[in-house]
PDB file of C-alpha atoms in Angstrom:
ATOM      1  CA  UNK A   1       0.023   0.142  -0.257  1.00  0.00           C
ATOM      2  CA  UNK A   2       1.472   3.398  -0.929  1.00  0.00           C
ATOM      3  CA  UNK A   3       1.588   6.150   1.313  1.00  0.00           C
ATOM      4  CA  UNK A   4      -1.338   8.557  -0.498  1.00  0.00           C
ATOM      5  CA  UNK A   5      -3.487   4.766   0.027  1.00  0.00           C
ATOM      6  CA  UNK A   6      -2.614   5.236   3.641  1.00  0.00           C
ATOM      7  CA  UNK A   7      -3.530   8.649   3.921  1.00  0.00           C
ATOM      8  CA  UNK A   8      -6.633   8.676   2.514  1.00  0.00           C
ATOM      9  CA  UNK A   9      -7.543   5.612   4.151  1.00  0.00           C
ATOM     10  CA  UNK A  10      -6.903   7.319   7.922  1.00  0.00           C
ATOM     11  CA  UNK A  11      -7.976  10.607   6.041  1.00  0.00           C
ATOM     12  CA  UNK A  12      -4.130  12.233   6.739  1.00  0.00           C
ATOM     13  CA  UNK A  13      -4.719  13.824   3.077  1.00  0.00           C
ATOM     14  CA  UNK A  14      -3.341  17.141   4.478  1.00  0.00           C
ATOM     15  CA  UNK A  15       0.169  18.676   3.738  1.00  0.00           C
ATOM     16  CA  UNK A  16       0.387  18.106   7.782  1.00  0.00           C
ATOM     17  CA  UNK A  17       3.627  16.987   9.358  1.00  0.00           C
ATOM     18  CA  UNK A  18       2.778  13.053   9.590  1.00  0.00           C
ATOM     19  CA  UNK A  19       3.336  11.549  13.269  1.00  0.00           C
ATOM     20  CA  UNK A  20       2.796   8.654  15.340  1.00  0.00           C
ATOM     21  CA  UNK A  21       0.690  10.535  17.257  1.00  0.00           C
ATOM     22  CA  UNK A  22      -1.809  12.137  14.304  1.00  0.00           C
ATOM     23  CA  UNK A  23      -1.343   8.460  13.111  1.00  0.00           C
ATOM     24  CA  UNK A  24      -2.559   6.846  15.708  1.00  0.00           C
ATOM     25  CA  UNK A  25      -5.316   9.295  16.344  1.00  0.00           C
ATOM     26  CA  UNK A  26      -6.839   9.065  13.360  1.00  0.00           C
ATOM     27  CA  UNK A  27      -6.891   5.038  12.832  1.00  0.00           C
ATOM     28  CA  UNK A  28      -9.011   4.927  16.468  1.00  0.00           C
ATOM     29  CA  UNK A  29     -11.333   6.884  14.264  1.00  0.00           C
ATOM     30  CA  UNK A  30     -11.723   5.199  11.467  1.00  0.00           C
ATOM     31  CA  UNK A  31     -11.583   1.677  13.089  1.00  0.00           C
ATOM     32  CA  UNK A  32     -14.796   3.998  14.734  1.00  0.00           C
ATOM     33  CA  UNK A  33     -15.818   4.704  12.333  1.00  0.00           C
ATOM     34  CA  UNK A  34     -16.315   0.450  10.825  1.00  0.00           C
ATOM     35  CA  UNK A  35     -16.985  -0.505  14.271  1.00  0.00           C
ATOM     36  CA  UNK A  36     -20.891  -1.694  12.953  1.00  0.00           C
ATOM     37  CA  UNK A  37     -21.551  -5.036  13.243  1.00  0.00           C
ATOM     38  CA  UNK A  38     -21.953  -6.485   9.720  1.00  0.00           C
ATOM     39  CA  UNK A  39     -25.202  -8.419   9.648  1.00  0.00           C
ATOM     40  CA  UNK A  40     -24.962 -10.896   6.652  1.00  0.00           C
ATOM     41  CA  UNK A  41     -21.780 -12.632   5.680  1.00  0.00           C
ATOM     42  CA  UNK A  42     -20.596 -11.186   2.732  1.00  0.00           C
ATOM     43  CA  UNK A  43     -20.831  -7.273   4.893  1.00  0.00           C
ATOM     44  CA  UNK A  44     -18.982  -9.178   7.308  1.00  0.00           C
ATOM     45  CA  UNK A  45     -16.114 -10.756   4.951  1.00  0.00           C
ATOM     46  CA  UNK A  46     -16.584  -6.547   3.456  1.00  0.00           C
ATOM     47  CA  UNK A  47     -15.930  -5.042   7.106  1.00  0.00           C
ATOM     48  CA  UNK A  48     -12.685  -7.917   7.561  1.00  0.00           C
ATOM     49  CA  UNK A  49     -11.103  -6.517   4.680  1.00  0.00           C
ATOM     50  CA  UNK A  50     -11.948  -3.175   5.371  1.00  0.00           C
ATOM     51  CA  UNK A  51     -10.293  -3.461   9.113  1.00  0.00           C
ATOM     52  CA  UNK A  52      -7.534  -5.603   7.491  1.00  0.00           C
ATOM     53  CA  UNK A  53      -7.463  -2.042   4.855  1.00  0.00           C
ATOM     54  CA  UNK A  54      -7.369   0.699   7.571  1.00  0.00           C
ATOM     55  CA  UNK A  55      -4.505  -1.941   9.983  1.00  0.00           C
ATOM     56  CA  UNK A  56      -2.496  -1.429   7.176  1.00  0.00           C
ATOM     57  CA  UNK A  57      -2.195   1.742   7.055  1.00  0.00           C
ATOM     58  CA  UNK A  58      -1.586   2.266  10.164  1.00  0.00           C
ATOM     59  CA  UNK A  59       1.749   0.054   9.705  1.00  0.00           C
ATOM     60  CA  UNK A  60       2.383   2.331   6.348  1.00  0.00           C
ATOM     61  CA  UNK A  61       1.628   5.645   8.406  1.00  0.00           C
ATOM     62  CA  UNK A  62       3.331   4.658  10.866  1.00  0.00           C
ATOM     63  CA  UNK A  63       7.423   3.245   9.733  1.00  0.00           C
ATOM     64  CA  UNK A  64       6.490   7.159   7.570  1.00  0.00           C
ATOM     65  CA  UNK A  65       6.530   8.499  10.426  1.00  0.00           C
ATOM     66  CA  UNK A  66      10.105   7.911  12.202  1.00  0.00           C
ATOM     67  CA  UNK A  67      11.397   9.007   8.209  1.00  0.00           C
ATOM     68  CA  UNK A  68       9.558  12.290   8.790  1.00  0.00           C
ATOM     69  CA  UNK A  69      11.723  13.194  11.545  1.00  0.00           C
ATOM     70  CA  UNK A  70      11.507  17.428  11.997  1.00  0.00           C
ATOM     71  CA  UNK A  71      13.288  19.901  10.976  1.00  0.00           C
ATOM     72  CA  UNK A  72      12.755  24.191  10.213  1.00  0.00           C
ATOM     73  CA  UNK A  73       9.902  25.531  11.489  1.00  0.00           C
ATOM     74  CA  UNK A  74       8.837  22.484  12.855  1.00  0.00           C
ATOM     75  CA  UNK A  75      11.447  21.556  14.427  1.00  0.00           C
ATOM     76  CA  UNK A  76      11.432  25.304  16.226  1.00  0.00           C
ATOM     77  CA  UNK A  77       7.200  24.656  16.881  1.00  0.00           C
ATOM     78  CA  UNK A  78       8.835  21.472  18.839  1.00  0.00           C
ATOM     79  CA  UNK A  79      11.411  23.239  20.482  1.00  0.00           C
ATOM     80  CA  UNK A  80       9.248  25.943  21.216  1.00  0.00           C
ATOM     81  CA  UNK A  81       6.531  23.741  22.757  1.00  0.00           C
ATOM     82  CA  UNK A  82       8.870  22.011  24.566  1.00  0.00           C
ATOM     83  CA  UNK A  83      10.811  25.210  26.568  1.00  0.00           C
ATOM     84  CA  UNK A  84       7.261  26.466  27.635  1.00  0.00           C
ATOM     85  CA  UNK A  85       5.359  22.980  28.359  1.00  0.00           C
ATOM     86  CA  UNK A  86       8.535  21.815  29.920  1.00  0.00           C
ATOM     87  CA  UNK A  87       9.502  24.453  31.735  1.00  0.00           C
ATOM     88  CA  UNK A  88       6.347  24.621  33.510  1.00  0.00           C
ATOM     89  CA  UNK A  89       7.149  20.913  34.792  1.00  0.00           C
ATOM     90  CA  UNK A  90      10.356  21.917  36.390  1.00  0.00           C
ATOM     91  CA  UNK A  91       9.071  25.438  37.534  1.00  0.00           C
ATOM     92  CA  UNK A  92       5.953  23.004  39.457  1.00  0.00           C
ATOM     93  CA  UNK A  93       8.591  20.112  40.361  1.00  0.00           C
ATOM     94  CA  UNK A  94      11.535  23.293  41.075  1.00  0.00           C
ATOM     95  CA  UNK A  95       8.900  24.859  43.748  1.00  0.00           C
ATOM     96  CA  UNK A  96       7.799  21.906  44.967  1.00  0.00           C
ATOM     97  CA  UNK A  97      11.235  19.846  46.777  1.00  0.00           C
ATOM     98  CA  UNK A  98      12.269  24.075  47.116  1.00  0.00           C
ATOM     99  CA  UNK A  99       9.248  23.785  49.453  1.00  0.00           C
ATOM    100  CA  UNK A 100       9.519  20.498  51.253  1.00  0.00           C
ATOM    101  CA  UNK A 101      12.901  21.186  51.270  1.00  0.00           C
ATOM    102  CA  UNK A 102      13.206  24.000  53.116  1.00  0.00           C
ATOM    103  CA  UNK A 103      13.864  23.668  57.276  1.00  0.00           C
ATOM    104  CA  UNK A 104      13.649  27.168  58.102  1.00  0.00           C
ATOM    105  CA  UNK A 105      10.215  29.604  57.351  1.00  0.00           C
ATOM    106  CA  UNK A 106       9.846  33.032  57.191  1.00  0.00           C
ATOM    107  CA  UNK A 107       5.988  33.808  56.533  1.00  0.00           C
ATOM    108  CA  UNK A 108       5.819  36.329  53.492  1.00  0.00           C
ATOM    109  CA  UNK A 109      10.025  36.586  52.502  1.00  0.00           C
ATOM    110  CA  UNK A 110       9.075  32.572  52.665  1.00  0.00           C
ATOM    111  CA  UNK A 111       5.969  33.248  50.070  1.00  0.00           C
ATOM    112  CA  UNK A 112       7.445  35.620  47.915  1.00  0.00           C
ATOM    113  CA  UNK A 113      10.662  33.604  47.561  1.00  0.00           C
ATOM    114  CA  UNK A 114      10.049  30.396  46.975  1.00  0.00           C
ATOM    115  CA  UNK A 115       8.342  30.872  43.597  1.00  0.00           C
ATOM    116  CA  UNK A 116      11.287  33.564  42.253  1.00  0.00           C
ATOM    117  CA  UNK A 117      13.368  30.774  43.340  1.00  0.00           C
ATOM    118  CA  UNK A 118      11.584  27.549  41.743  1.00  0.00           C
ATOM    119  CA  UNK A 119      11.246  30.276  37.990  1.00  0.00           C
ATOM    120  CA  UNK A 120      14.814  31.237  38.537  1.00  0.00           C
ATOM    121  CA  UNK A 121      16.016  27.548  39.163  1.00  0.00           C
ATOM    122  CA  UNK A 122      13.157  26.136  36.077  1.00  0.00           C
ATOM    123  CA  UNK A 123      13.803  28.888  33.330  1.00  0.00           C
ATOM    124  CA  UNK A 124      18.634  28.044  34.208  1.00  0.00           C
ATOM    125  CA  UNK A 125      17.704  24.159  33.746  1.00  0.00           C
ATOM    126  CA  UNK A 126      15.617  24.064  30.831  1.00  0.00           C
ATOM    127  CA  UNK A 127      18.006  26.784  28.718  1.00  0.00           C
ATOM    128  CA  UNK A 128      21.245  24.955  29.852  1.00  0.00           C
ATOM    129  CA  UNK A 129      19.294  21.495  28.906  1.00  0.00           C
ATOM    130  CA  UNK A 130      17.935  22.640  25.799  1.00  0.00           C
ATOM    131  CA  UNK A 131      21.488  23.682  24.474  1.00  0.00           C
ATOM    132  CA  UNK A 132      23.598  21.197  25.672  1.00  0.00           C
ATOM    133  CA  UNK A 133      20.624  19.171  23.994  1.00  0.00           C
ATOM    134  CA  UNK A 134      20.955  21.081  20.292  1.00  0.00           C
ATOM    135  CA  UNK A 135      22.781  18.785  18.521  1.00  0.00           C
ATOM    136  CA  UNK A 136      19.836  16.061  19.483  1.00  0.00           C
ATOM    137  CA  UNK A 137      17.873  17.490  17.110  1.00  0.00           C
ATOM    138  CA  UNK A 138      20.335  19.964  14.584  1.00  0.00           C
ATOM    139  CA  UNK A 139      22.045  16.037  13.748  1.00  0.00           C
ATOM    140  CA  UNK A 140      20.005  14.385  11.262  1.00  0.00           C
ATOM    141  CA  UNK A 141      21.320  10.758  12.539  1.00  0.00           C
ATOM    142  CA  UNK A 142      20.646  11.928  15.882  1.00  0.00           C
ATOM    143  CA  UNK A 143      17.570  13.626  16.221  1.00  0.00           C
ATOM    144  CA  UNK A 144      16.300   9.916  14.170  1.00  0.00           C
ATOM    145  CA  UNK A 145      17.555   8.836  16.806  1.00  0.00           C
ATOM    146  CA  UNK A 146      15.785  10.485  19.458  1.00  0.00           C
ATOM    147  CA  UNK A 147      12.537  10.548  18.693  1.00  0.00           C
ATOM    148  CA  UNK A 148      12.903   6.728  17.155  1.00  0.00           C
ATOM    149  CA  UNK A 149      13.653   5.772  21.139  1.00  0.00           C
ATOM    150  CA  UNK A 150      11.132   8.124  23.418  1.00  0.00           C
ATOM    151  CA  UNK A 151      11.287   5.229  26.457  1.00  0.00           C
ATOM    152  CA  UNK A 152      14.901   6.784  26.818  1.00  0.00           C
ATOM    153  CA  UNK A 153      14.057  10.312  27.873  1.00  0.00           C
ATOM    154  CA  UNK A 154      10.807   8.435  30.367  1.00  0.00           C
ATOM    155  CA  UNK A 155      14.013   6.254  31.717  1.00  0.00           C
ATOM    156  CA  UNK A 156      15.654   9.562  32.542  1.00  0.00           C
ATOM    157  CA  UNK A 157      12.272  11.472  34.057  1.00  0.00           C
ATOM    158  CA  UNK A 158      11.773   8.673  36.843  1.00  0.00           C
ATOM    159  CA  UNK A 159      15.365   8.245  37.623  1.00  0.00           C
ATOM    160  CA  UNK A 160      15.757  11.568  37.969  1.00  0.00           C
ATOM    161  CA  UNK A 161      13.248  13.195  39.729  1.00  0.00           C
ATOM    162  CA  UNK A 162      13.779   9.748  41.521  1.00  0.00           C
ATOM    163  CA  UNK A 163      17.428  10.364  42.558  1.00  0.00           C
ATOM    164  CA  UNK A 164      16.752  14.296  43.315  1.00  0.00           C
ATOM    165  CA  UNK A 165      13.694  13.184  46.265  1.00  0.00           C
ATOM    166  CA  UNK A 166      15.728  10.337  48.139  1.00  0.00           C
ATOM    167  CA  UNK A 167      19.198  12.715  48.036  1.00  0.00           C
ATOM    168  CA  UNK A 168      17.191  15.195  49.358  1.00  0.00           C
ATOM    169  CA  UNK A 169      15.263  12.860  52.012  1.00  0.00           C
ATOM    170  CA  UNK A 170      17.938  10.945  52.879  1.00  0.00           C
ATOM    171  CA  UNK A 171      20.155  13.295  53.467  1.00  0.00           C
ATOM    172  CA  UNK A 172      21.125  13.945  57.577  1.00  0.00           C
ATOM    173  CA  UNK A 173      19.972  17.605  59.391  1.00  0.00           C
ATOM    174  CA  UNK A 174      22.402  19.679  61.034  1.00  0.00           C
ATOM    175  CA  UNK A 175      22.359  22.752  62.580  1.00  0.00           C
ATOM    176  CA  UNK A 176      23.207  26.081  60.906  1.00  0.00           C
ATOM    177  CA  UNK A 177      24.282  29.718  62.912  1.00  0.00           C
ATOM    178  CA  UNK A 178      24.253  32.828  60.725  1.00  0.00           C
ATOM    179  CA  UNK A 179      23.087  35.867  60.646  1.00  0.00           C
ATOM    180  CA  UNK A 180      19.353  35.301  60.559  1.00  0.00           C
ATOM    181  CA  UNK A 181      20.113  33.143  63.151  1.00  0.00           C
ATOM    182  CA  UNK A 182      20.164  29.799  64.384  1.00  0.00           C
ATOM    183  CA  UNK A 183      18.044  26.300  62.811  1.00  0.00           C
ATOM    184  CA  UNK A 184      17.999  23.002  61.479  1.00  0.00           C
ATOM    185  CA  UNK A 185      19.234  22.926  57.697  1.00  0.00           C
ATOM    186  CA  UNK A 186      19.597  19.454  55.518  1.00  0.00           C
ATOM    187  CA  UNK A 187      22.838  18.709  54.550  1.00  0.00           C
ATOM    188  CA  UNK A 188      22.307  17.836  50.639  1.00  0.00           C
ATOM    189  CA  UNK A 189      25.319  16.435  48.888  1.00  0.00           C
ATOM    190  CA  UNK A 190      24.658  19.171  45.910  1.00  0.00           C
ATOM    191  CA  UNK A 191      26.907  17.876  43.086  1.00  0.00           C
ATOM    192  CA  UNK A 192      24.470  14.518  43.669  1.00  0.00           C
ATOM    193  CA  UNK A 193      21.767  17.012  43.242  1.00  0.00           C
ATOM    194  CA  UNK A 194      23.191  18.473  40.872  1.00  0.00           C
ATOM    195  CA  UNK A 195      23.808  15.773  38.229  1.00  0.00           C
ATOM    196  CA  UNK A 196      20.436  13.686  39.102  1.00  0.00           C
ATOM    197  CA  UNK A 197      18.234  17.711  38.740  1.00  0.00           C
ATOM    198  CA  UNK A 198      20.084  18.156  35.570  1.00  0.00           C
ATOM    199  CA  UNK A 199      19.457  14.039  34.726  1.00  0.00           C
ATOM    200  CA  UNK A 200      15.932  14.902  34.502  1.00  0.00           C
ATOM    201  CA  UNK A 201      15.531  18.397  33.976  1.00  0.00           C
ATOM    202  CA  UNK A 202      17.105  17.367  30.449  1.00  0.00           C
ATOM    203  CA  UNK A 203      14.222  14.239  29.266  1.00  0.00           C
ATOM    204  CA  UNK A 204      12.242  16.544  30.388  1.00  0.00           C
ATOM    205  CA  UNK A 205      13.500  19.606  28.105  1.00  0.00           C
ATOM    206  CA  UNK A 206      13.771  16.830  25.386  1.00  0.00           C
ATOM    207  CA  UNK A 207      10.325  14.775  26.618  1.00  0.00           C
ATOM    208  CA  UNK A 208       9.544  12.037  23.837  1.00  0.00           C
ATOM    209  CA  UNK A 209       6.610   9.897  23.251  1.00  0.00           C
ATOM    210  CA  UNK A 210       7.295   6.279  23.169  1.00  0.00           C
ATOM    211  CA  UNK A 211       7.684   4.944  19.934  1.00  0.00           C
ATOM    212  CA  UNK A 212       6.638   1.101  21.102  1.00  0.00           C
ATOM    213  CA  UNK A 213       3.674   3.113  23.284  1.00  0.00           C
ATOM    214  CA  UNK A 214       1.977   4.323  20.422  1.00  0.00           C
ATOM    215  CA  UNK A 215       2.072   1.510  18.538  1.00  0.00           C
ATOM    216  CA  UNK A 216      -0.236  -0.685  21.462  1.00  0.00           C
ATOM    217  CA  UNK A 217      -3.264   1.755  21.402  1.00  0.00           C
TER     218      UNK A 217
END
């Protein structure tokens, strides 16, 4: 089956970028459209043949989508979307971690300072992660491998976030004396914390939904 025929069967005749997500959504819609139970043997045979054709069209377009890696305007759009969506995730996570790790609460100052600190952390983390990951977007071979193996980014998110939480939770409490007085604080191993957070931020900045999971839908 050719690509044009497959596009026509799934209603993907528009010139928009072909992605695995769009293919799967179109496939589900097409299957629902033909979900009526046949009443005769001939209708049953035709129904089964059409279902097989839809399956074939889905496979053709999924294979094509893997090879159509974003470039040009599509790549810029993808990067901008990941910057803002990923930045929002990092901000929420950083704010939760800052609040959870803080042992000295200073009323209004803390309420104002926590969001500012979370915003600074999330923004700088996204910028650094995108800059470090530029080869994934600019080198075609790396870009194709990155988009075809989204499970790596999922693993990075899980491992990075879990490590960040464990490092903070396991940090011993120490007594700190400075100009503000005496208070208890966590003695965090900062090099380990930075490594875990960067893994999390990098995976969020370059997150891709795993193609293998999409094909099971």
